[in-house]
GROMACS .gro file of C-alpha atoms in nm:
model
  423
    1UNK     CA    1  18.667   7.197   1.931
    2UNK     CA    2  18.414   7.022   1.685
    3UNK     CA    3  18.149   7.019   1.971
    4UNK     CA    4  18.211   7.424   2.029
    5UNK     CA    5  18.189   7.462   1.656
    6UNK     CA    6  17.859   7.271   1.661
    7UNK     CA    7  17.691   7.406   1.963
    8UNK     CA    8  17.776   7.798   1.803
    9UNK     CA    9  17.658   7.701   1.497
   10UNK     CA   10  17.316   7.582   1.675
   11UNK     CA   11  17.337   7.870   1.896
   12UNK     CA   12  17.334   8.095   1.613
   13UNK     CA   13  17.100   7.891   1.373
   14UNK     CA   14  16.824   7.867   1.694
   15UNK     CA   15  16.837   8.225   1.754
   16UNK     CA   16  16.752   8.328   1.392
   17UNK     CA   17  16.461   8.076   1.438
   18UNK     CA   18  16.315   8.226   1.677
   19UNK     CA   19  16.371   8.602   1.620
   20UNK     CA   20  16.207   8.528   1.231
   21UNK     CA   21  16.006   8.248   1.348
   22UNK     CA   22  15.825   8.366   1.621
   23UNK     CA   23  15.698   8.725   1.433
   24UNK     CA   24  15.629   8.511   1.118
   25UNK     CA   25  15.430   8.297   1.291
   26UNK     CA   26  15.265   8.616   1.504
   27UNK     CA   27  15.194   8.789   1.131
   28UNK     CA   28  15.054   8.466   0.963
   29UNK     CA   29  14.793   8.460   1.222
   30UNK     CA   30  14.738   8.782   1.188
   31UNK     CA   31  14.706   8.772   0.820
   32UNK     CA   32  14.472   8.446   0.811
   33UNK     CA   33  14.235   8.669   1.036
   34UNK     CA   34  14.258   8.939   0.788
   35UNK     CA   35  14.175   8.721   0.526
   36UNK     CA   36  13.853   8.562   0.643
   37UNK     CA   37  13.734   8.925   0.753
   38UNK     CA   38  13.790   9.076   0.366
   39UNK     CA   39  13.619   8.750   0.266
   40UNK     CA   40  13.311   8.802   0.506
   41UNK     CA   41  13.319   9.173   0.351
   42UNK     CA   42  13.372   9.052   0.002
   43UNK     CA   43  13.067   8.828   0.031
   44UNK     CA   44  12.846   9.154   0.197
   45UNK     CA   45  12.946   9.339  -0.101
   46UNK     CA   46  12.799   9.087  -0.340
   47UNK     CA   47  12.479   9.050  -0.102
   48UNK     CA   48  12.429   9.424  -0.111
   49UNK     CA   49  12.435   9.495  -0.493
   50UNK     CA   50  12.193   9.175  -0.540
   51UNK     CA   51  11.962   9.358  -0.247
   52UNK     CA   52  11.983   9.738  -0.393
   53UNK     CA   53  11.820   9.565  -0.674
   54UNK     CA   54  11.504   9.466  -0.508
   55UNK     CA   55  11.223   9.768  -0.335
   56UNK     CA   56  11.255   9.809   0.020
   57UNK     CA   57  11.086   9.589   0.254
   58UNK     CA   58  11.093   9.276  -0.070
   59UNK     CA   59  11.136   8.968   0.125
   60UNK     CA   60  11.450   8.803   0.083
   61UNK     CA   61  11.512   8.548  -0.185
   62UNK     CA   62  11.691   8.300   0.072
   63UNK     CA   63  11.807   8.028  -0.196
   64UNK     CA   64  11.997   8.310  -0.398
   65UNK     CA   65  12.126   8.440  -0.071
   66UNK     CA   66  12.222   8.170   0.098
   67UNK     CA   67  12.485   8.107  -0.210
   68UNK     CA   68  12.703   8.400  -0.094
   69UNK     CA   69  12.654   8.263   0.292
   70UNK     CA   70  12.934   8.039   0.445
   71UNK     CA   71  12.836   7.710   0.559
   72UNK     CA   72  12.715   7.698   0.925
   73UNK     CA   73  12.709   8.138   0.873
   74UNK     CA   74  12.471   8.373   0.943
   75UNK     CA   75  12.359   8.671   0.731
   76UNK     CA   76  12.103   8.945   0.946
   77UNK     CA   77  11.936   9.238   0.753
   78UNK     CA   78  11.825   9.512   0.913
   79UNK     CA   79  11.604   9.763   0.771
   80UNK     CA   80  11.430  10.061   0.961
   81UNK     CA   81  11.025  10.031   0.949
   82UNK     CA   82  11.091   9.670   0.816
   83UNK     CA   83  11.074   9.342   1.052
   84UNK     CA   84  11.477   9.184   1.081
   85UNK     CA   85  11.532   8.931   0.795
   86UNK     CA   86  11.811   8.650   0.878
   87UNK     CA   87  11.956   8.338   0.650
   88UNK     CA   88  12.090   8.118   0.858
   89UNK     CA   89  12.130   7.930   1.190
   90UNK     CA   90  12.275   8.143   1.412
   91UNK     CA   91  12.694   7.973   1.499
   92UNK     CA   92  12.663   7.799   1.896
   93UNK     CA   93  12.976   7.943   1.961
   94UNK     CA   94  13.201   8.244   1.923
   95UNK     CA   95  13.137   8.395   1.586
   96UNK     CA   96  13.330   8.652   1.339
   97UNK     CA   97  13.166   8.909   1.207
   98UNK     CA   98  13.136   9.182   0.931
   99UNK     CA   99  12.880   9.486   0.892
  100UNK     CA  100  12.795   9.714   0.536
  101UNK     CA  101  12.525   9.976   0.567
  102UNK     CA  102  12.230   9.900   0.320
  103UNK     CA  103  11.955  10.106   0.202
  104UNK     CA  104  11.858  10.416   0.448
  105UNK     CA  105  11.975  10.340   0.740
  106UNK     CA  106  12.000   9.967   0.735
  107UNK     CA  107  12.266   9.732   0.762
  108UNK     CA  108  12.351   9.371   0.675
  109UNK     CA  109  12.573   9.154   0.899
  110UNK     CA  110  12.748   8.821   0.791
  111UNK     CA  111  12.874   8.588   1.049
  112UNK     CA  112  13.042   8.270   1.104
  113UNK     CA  113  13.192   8.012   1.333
  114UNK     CA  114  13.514   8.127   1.484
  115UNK     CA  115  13.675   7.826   1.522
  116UNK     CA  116  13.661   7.806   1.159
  117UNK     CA  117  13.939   8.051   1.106
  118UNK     CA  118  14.079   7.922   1.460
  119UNK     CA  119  14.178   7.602   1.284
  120UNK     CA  120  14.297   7.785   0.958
  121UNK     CA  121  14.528   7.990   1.181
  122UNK     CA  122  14.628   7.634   1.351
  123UNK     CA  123  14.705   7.510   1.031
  124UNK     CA  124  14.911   7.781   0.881
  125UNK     CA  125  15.094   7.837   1.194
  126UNK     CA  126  15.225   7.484   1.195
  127UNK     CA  127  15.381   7.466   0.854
  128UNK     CA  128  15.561   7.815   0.971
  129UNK     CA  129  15.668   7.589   1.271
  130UNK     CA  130  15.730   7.318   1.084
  131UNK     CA  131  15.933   7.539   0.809
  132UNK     CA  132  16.127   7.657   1.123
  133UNK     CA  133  16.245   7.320   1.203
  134UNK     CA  134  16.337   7.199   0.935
  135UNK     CA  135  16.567   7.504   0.869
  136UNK     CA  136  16.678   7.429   1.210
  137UNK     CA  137  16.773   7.049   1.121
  138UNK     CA  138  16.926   7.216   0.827
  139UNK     CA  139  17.144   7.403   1.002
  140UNK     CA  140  17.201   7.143   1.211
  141UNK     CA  141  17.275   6.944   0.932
  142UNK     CA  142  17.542   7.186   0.783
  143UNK     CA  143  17.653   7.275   1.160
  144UNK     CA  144  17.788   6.912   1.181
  145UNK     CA  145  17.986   6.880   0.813
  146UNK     CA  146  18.104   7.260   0.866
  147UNK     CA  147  18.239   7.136   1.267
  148UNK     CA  148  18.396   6.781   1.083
  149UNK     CA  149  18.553   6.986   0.810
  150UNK     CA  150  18.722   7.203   1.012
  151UNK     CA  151  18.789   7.000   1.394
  152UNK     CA  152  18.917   6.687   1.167
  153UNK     CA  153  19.196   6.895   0.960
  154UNK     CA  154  19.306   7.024   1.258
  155UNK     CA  155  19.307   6.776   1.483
  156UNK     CA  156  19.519   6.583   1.203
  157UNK     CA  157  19.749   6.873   1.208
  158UNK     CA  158  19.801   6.867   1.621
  159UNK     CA  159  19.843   6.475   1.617
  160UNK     CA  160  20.138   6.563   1.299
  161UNK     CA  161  20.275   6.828   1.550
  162UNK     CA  162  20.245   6.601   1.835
  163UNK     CA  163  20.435   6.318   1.610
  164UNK     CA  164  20.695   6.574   1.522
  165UNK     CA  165  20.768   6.655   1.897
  166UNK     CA  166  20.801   6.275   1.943
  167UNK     CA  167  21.023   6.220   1.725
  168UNK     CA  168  20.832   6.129   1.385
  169UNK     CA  169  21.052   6.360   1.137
  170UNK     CA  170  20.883   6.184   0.790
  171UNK     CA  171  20.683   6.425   0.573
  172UNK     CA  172  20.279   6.443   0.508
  173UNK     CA  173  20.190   6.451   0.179
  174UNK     CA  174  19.812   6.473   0.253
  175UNK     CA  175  19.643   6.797   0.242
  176UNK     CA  176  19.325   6.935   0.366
  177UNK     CA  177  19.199   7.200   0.108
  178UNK     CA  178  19.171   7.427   0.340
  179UNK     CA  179  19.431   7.711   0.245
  180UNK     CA  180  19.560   7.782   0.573
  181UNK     CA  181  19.555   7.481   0.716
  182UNK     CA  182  19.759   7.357   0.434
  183UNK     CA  183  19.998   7.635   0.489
  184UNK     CA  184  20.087   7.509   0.856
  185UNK     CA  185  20.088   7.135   0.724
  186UNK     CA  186  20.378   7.290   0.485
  187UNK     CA  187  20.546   7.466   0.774
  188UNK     CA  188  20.587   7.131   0.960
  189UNK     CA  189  20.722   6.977   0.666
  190UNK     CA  190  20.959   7.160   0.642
  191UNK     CA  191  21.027   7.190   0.963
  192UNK     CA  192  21.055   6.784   1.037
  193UNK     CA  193  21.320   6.809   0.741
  194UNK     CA  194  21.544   7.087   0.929
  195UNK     CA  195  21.487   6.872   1.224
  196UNK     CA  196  21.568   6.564   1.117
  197UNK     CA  197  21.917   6.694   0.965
  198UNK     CA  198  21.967   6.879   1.278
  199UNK     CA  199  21.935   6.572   1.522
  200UNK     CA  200  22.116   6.354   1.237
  201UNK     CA  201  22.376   6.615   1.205
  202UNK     CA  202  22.382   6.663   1.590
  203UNK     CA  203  22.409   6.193   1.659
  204UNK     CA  204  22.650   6.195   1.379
  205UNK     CA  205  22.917   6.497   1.549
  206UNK     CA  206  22.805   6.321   1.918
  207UNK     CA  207  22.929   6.007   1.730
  208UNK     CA  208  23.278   6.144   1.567
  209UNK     CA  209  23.388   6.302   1.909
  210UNK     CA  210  23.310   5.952   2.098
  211UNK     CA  211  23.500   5.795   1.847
  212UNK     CA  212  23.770   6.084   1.806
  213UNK     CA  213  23.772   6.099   2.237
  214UNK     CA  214  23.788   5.721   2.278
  215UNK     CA  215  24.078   5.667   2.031
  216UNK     CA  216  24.304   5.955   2.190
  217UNK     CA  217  24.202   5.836   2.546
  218UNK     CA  218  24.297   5.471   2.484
  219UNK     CA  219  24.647   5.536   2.302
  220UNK     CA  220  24.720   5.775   2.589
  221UNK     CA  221  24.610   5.498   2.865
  222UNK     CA  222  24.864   5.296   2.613
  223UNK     CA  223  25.169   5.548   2.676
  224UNK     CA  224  25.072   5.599   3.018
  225UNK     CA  225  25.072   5.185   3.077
  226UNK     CA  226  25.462   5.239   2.979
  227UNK     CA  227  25.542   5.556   3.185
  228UNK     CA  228  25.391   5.342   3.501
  229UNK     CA  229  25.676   5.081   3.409
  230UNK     CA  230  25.930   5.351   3.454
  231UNK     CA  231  26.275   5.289   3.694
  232UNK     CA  232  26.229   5.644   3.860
  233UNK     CA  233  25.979   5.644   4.102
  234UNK     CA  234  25.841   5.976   4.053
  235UNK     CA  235  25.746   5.895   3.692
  236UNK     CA  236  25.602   5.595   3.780
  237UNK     CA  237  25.372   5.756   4.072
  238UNK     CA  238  25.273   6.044   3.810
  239UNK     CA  239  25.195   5.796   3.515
  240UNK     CA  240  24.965   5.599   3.763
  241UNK     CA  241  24.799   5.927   3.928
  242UNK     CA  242  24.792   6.059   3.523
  243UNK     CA  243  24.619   5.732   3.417
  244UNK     CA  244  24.390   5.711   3.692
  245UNK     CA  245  24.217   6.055   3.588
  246UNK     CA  246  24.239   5.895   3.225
  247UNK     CA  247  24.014   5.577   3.332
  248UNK     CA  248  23.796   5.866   3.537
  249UNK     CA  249  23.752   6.088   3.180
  250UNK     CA  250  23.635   5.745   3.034
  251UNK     CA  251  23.373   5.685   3.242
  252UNK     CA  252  23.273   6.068   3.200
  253UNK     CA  253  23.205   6.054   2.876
  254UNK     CA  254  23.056   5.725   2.921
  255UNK     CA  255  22.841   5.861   3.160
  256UNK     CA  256  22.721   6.159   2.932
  257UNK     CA  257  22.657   5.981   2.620
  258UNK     CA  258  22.478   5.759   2.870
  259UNK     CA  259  22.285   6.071   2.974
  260UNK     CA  260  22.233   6.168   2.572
  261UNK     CA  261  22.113   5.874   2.512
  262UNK     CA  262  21.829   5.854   2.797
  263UNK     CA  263  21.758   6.216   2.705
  264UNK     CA  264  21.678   6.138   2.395
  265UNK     CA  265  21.453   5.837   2.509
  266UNK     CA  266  21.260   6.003   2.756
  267UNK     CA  267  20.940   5.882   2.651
  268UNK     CA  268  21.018   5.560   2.657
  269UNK     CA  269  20.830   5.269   2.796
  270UNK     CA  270  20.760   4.907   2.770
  271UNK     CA  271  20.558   4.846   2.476
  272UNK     CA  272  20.421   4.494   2.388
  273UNK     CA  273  20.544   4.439   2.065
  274UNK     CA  274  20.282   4.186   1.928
  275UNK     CA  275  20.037   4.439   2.024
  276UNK     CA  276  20.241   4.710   1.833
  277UNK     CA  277  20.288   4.553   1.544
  278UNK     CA  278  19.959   4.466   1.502
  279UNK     CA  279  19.864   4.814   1.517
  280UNK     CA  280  20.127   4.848   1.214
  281UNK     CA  281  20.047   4.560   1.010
  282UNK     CA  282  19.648   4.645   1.062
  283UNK     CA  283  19.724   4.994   0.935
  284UNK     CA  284  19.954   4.898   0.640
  285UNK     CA  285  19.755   4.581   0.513
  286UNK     CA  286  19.463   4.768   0.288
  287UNK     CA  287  19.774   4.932   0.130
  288UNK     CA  288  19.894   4.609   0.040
  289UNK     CA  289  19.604   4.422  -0.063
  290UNK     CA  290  19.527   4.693  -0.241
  291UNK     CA  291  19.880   4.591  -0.509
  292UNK     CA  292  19.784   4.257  -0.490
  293UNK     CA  293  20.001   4.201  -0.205
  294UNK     CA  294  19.984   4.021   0.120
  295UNK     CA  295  20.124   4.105   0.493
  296UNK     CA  296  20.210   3.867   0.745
  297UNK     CA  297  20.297   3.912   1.093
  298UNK     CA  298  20.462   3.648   1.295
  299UNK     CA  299  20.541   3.788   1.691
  300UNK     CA  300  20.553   3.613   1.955
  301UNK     CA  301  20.344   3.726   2.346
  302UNK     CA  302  20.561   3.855   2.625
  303UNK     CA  303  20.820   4.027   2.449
  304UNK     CA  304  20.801   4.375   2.579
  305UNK     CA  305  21.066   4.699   2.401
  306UNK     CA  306  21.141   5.016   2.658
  307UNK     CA  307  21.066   5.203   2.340
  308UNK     CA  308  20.854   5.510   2.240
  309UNK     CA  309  20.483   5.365   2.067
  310UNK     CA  310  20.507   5.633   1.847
  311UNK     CA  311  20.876   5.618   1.718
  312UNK     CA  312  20.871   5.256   1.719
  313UNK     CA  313  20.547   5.270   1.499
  314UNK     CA  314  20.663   5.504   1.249
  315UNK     CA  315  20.993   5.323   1.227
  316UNK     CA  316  20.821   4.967   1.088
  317UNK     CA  317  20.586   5.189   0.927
  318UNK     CA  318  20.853   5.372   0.697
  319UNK     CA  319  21.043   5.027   0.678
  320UNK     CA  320  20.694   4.862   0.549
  321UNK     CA  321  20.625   5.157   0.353
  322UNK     CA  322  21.013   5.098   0.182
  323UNK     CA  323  20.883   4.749   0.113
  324UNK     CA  324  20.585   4.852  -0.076
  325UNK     CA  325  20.773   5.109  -0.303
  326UNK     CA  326  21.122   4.887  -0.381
  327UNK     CA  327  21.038   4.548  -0.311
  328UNK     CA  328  20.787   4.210  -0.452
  329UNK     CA  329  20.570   3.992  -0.288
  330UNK     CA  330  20.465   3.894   0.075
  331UNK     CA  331  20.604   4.169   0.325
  332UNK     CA  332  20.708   4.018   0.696
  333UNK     CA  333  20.694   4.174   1.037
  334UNK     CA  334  20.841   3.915   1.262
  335UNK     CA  335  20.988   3.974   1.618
  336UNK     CA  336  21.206   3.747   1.831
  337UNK     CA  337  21.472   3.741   2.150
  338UNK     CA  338  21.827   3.808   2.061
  339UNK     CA  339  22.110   3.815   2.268
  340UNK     CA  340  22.107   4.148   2.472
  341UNK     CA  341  21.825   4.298   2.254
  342UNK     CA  342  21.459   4.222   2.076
  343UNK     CA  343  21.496   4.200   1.749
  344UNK     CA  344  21.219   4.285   1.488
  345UNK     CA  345  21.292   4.240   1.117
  346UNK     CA  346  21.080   4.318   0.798
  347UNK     CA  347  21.178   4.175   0.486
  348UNK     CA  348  21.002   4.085   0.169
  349UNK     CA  349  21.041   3.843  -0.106
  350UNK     CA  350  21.177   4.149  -0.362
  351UNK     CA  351  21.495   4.179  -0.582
  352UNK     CA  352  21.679   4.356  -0.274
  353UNK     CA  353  21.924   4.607  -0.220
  354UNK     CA  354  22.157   4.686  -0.504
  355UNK     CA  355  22.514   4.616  -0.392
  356UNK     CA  356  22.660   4.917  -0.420
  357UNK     CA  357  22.376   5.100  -0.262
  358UNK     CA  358  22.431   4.873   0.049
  359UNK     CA  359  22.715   5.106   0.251
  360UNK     CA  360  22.474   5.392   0.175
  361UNK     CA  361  22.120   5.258   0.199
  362UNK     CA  362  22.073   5.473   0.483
  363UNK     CA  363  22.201   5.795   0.400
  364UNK     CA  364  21.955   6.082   0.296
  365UNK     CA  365  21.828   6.123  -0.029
  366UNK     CA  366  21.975   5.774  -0.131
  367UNK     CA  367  21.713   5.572  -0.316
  368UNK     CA  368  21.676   5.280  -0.575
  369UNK     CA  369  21.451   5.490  -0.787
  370UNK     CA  370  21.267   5.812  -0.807
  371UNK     CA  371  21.164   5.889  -0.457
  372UNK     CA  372  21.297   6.135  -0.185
  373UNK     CA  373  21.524   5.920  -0.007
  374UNK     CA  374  21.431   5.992   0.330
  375UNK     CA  375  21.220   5.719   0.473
  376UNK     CA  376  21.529   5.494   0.588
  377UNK     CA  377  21.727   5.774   0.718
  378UNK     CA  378  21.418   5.856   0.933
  379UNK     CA  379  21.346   5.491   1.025
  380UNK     CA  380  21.705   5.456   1.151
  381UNK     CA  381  21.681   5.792   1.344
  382UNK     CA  382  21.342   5.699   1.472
  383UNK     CA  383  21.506   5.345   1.653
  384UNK     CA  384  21.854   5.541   1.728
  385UNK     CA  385  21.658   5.795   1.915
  386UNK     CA  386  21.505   5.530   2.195
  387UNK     CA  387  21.862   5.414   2.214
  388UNK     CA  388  21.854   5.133   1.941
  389UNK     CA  389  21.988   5.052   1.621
  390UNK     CA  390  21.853   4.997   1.253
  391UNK     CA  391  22.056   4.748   1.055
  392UNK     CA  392  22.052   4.600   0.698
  393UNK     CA  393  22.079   4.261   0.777
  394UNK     CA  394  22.044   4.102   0.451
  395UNK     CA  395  22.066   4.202   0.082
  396UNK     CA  396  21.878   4.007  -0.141
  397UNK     CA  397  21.588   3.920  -0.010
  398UNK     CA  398  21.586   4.247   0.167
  399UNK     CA  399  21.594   4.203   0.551
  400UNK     CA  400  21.565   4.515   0.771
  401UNK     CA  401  21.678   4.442   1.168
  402UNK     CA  402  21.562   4.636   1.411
  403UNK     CA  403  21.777   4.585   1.784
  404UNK     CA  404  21.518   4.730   2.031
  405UNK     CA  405  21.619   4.779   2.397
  406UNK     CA  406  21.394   4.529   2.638
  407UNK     CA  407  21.226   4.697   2.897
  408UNK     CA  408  21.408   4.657   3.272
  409UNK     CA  409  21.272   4.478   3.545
  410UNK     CA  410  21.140   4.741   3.718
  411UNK     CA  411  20.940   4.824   3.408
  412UNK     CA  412  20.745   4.502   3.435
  413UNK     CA  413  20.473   4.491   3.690
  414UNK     CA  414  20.458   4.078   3.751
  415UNK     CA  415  20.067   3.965   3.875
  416UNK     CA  416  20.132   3.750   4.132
  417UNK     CA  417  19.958   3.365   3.996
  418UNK     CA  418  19.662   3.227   4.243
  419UNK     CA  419  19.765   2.942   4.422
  420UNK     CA  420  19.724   2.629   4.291
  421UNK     CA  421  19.591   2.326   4.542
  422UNK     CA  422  19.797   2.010   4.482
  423UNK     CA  423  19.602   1.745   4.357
   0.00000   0.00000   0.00000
């Protein structure tokens, strides 16, 4: 978009140029032509009052004369009954040339070098160029900031759309100053808010029916266990037909919140998490440093999430981000192996989490001091959303856990090592 801005804004800018430039230079030579011949004419003017002065046939007082003739000119008077007086060498090669009548019948002709006013009409004709250019390069000039202004705003508001689709529900507080382009960064606020309490609202209900379904499903497998103990042998037959289609419901809904769950991480992949978090701790740093505050990042190679860049990203981000608002000193990104998960944590050496803010610390619009609330919640639908989970795993210091999925085997393309020749 910022190269089609450009190359209209050019377009436009070149064709001005040359519809103005090229008659503006046309007239100037025109006009510099004009100019030298009223000169020429001015100067015969002069010559003729000074020669009405004199009786005919006087001969011509050449050092007065030759004041009023241009250098390397020629001045020709012409007299009837009286012999042709000149001033001047004649120019070698094209000349210009003015005529007055004088006297009865007589005329006087001044004349000099053309390429005298050729090289005038050179001159002037290359500042108009030149004057073109530059408002060319001007244009071009204000082309570029006026394509930056505009293709950078809204290619920041297509990568906070694009963020939004993936996932990325926090808010953007930074604005543009362009009116309308601020109006659609508002929209998708506020649409990333409905969002996010639609897909929290949505995993929480998904969650209570699980639970709800589960619970009912195992205390009837529990009264069905005793029916199959029954003495009649109908009853018994029946309670083990009933609690066979019980144990097939179970691995229904398994099987669909299974299904949710990969729905949800569609864009998931394997990610290298040192690389990752590097992006994260590279972008977060300056905001640090700037508070007198330090980052460290301590991950291990090889470890590799089946996560979404983006979600994963934002996720540390907001946790780093929660770090800088509530808590003190060094913030930590560190990654390791757990048991059937990768874990990444980021803590910092801060007071920590209040106790009684701990059961809540990651509901919405909970928050140690003054601010929205919303970073946490987002963080731990962010990780939930590729089918992880977002824990508090220590108080005071503050420790946030993230439990990433690893990425499957058949995620990892292994490069088969050269042989090796024993020694």
């Amino acid at each position: 978009m910022r190269r089609r801005i450009l190359l209209s804004t050019l377009f436009v800018v070149a064709v001005t140029a040359l519809v103005l430039g090229g008659p503006l230079a046309f007239t100037t030579w025109r006009l510099v032509e004009d100019f030298t011949r009223a000169e020429l004419i001015q100067r015969l003017e002069r010559i003729a009052d000074r020669l009405d002065d004199e009786p005919p046939g006087t001969p011509i007082d050449r050092a007065e004369i030759a004041l009023a003739v241009p250098a390397e000119g020629q001045l020709v008077v012409s007299v009837p009954g009286v012999s042709v007086q000149t001033v001047g060498d004649p120019p070698e090669d094209g000349t210009i040339a003015e005529s007055l009548p004088f006297g009865q019948g007589g005329s006087i002709t001044l004349s000099e070098p053309i390429s005298v006013m050729r090289t005038q009409q050179v001159q002037v004709t290359v500042v108009v160029i030149l004057l073109v250019v530059l408002s060319v390069g001007t244009g071009a000039v204000v082309a570029t900031v006026t394509a930056r202004r505009l293709a950078e705003p809204l290619l920041d508001v297509a990568d906070r759309a694009a963020r939004l689709g993936a996932g990325d529900f926090r808010r953007a507080p930074h604005r543009h100053g362009i009116p309308e382009l601020d109006r659609v960064s508002d929209v998708l606020d506020t649409s990333a808010t409905a969002l996010a309490d639609l897909v929290q609202r949505e995993r929480a209900l998904v969650g209570d029916v699980s639970h709800q379904l589960r619970s009912r499903i195992t205390a009837l497998v529990l009264r069905l266990d005793e029916l199959s103990t029954h003495p009649d042998p109908g009853a018994r037959r029946e309670a083990l037909a009933a609690l066979e289609q019980t144990e097939r419901l179970s691995e229904v809904l398994d099987e669909l919140l299974e299904a949710a769950r990969a729905a949800r991480a569609a864009g998931a992949e394997p990610v290298d998490l040192r690389t990752g978090l590097t992006e994260v701790a590279d972008e977060w740093r300056p905001a640090l440093e700037s508070v007198g505050r330090r980052l460290k990042l301590r991950v291990p190679d090889g470890l590799l999430a089946r996560v979404t860049p983006a979600r994963i990203r934002e996720a540390v981000g907001a946790l780093v981000d929660n770090a800088i608002q509530h808590g003190d000193g060094t913030v930590t990104i560190s990654a390791r192996e757990g048991a059937n998960a990768l874990v990444v944590e980021v803590s910092d050496t801060g007071p920590g989490v209040p106790e009684e803010l701990v059961p809540h610390v990651f509901d919405r619009g909970v928050s140690v001091q003054s601010s929205t609330g919303l970073g946490l919640a987002l963080a731990r639908a962010l990780v939930e959303a590729d089918g992880g989970r977002l824990e508090l795993s220590r108080a005071r210091p503050p420790t946030f856990a993230l439990f990433l999925p690893p990425a499957r085997a058949d995620d990892v393309v292994t490069t088969p090592r050269p042989a090796t020749t024993p020694r």
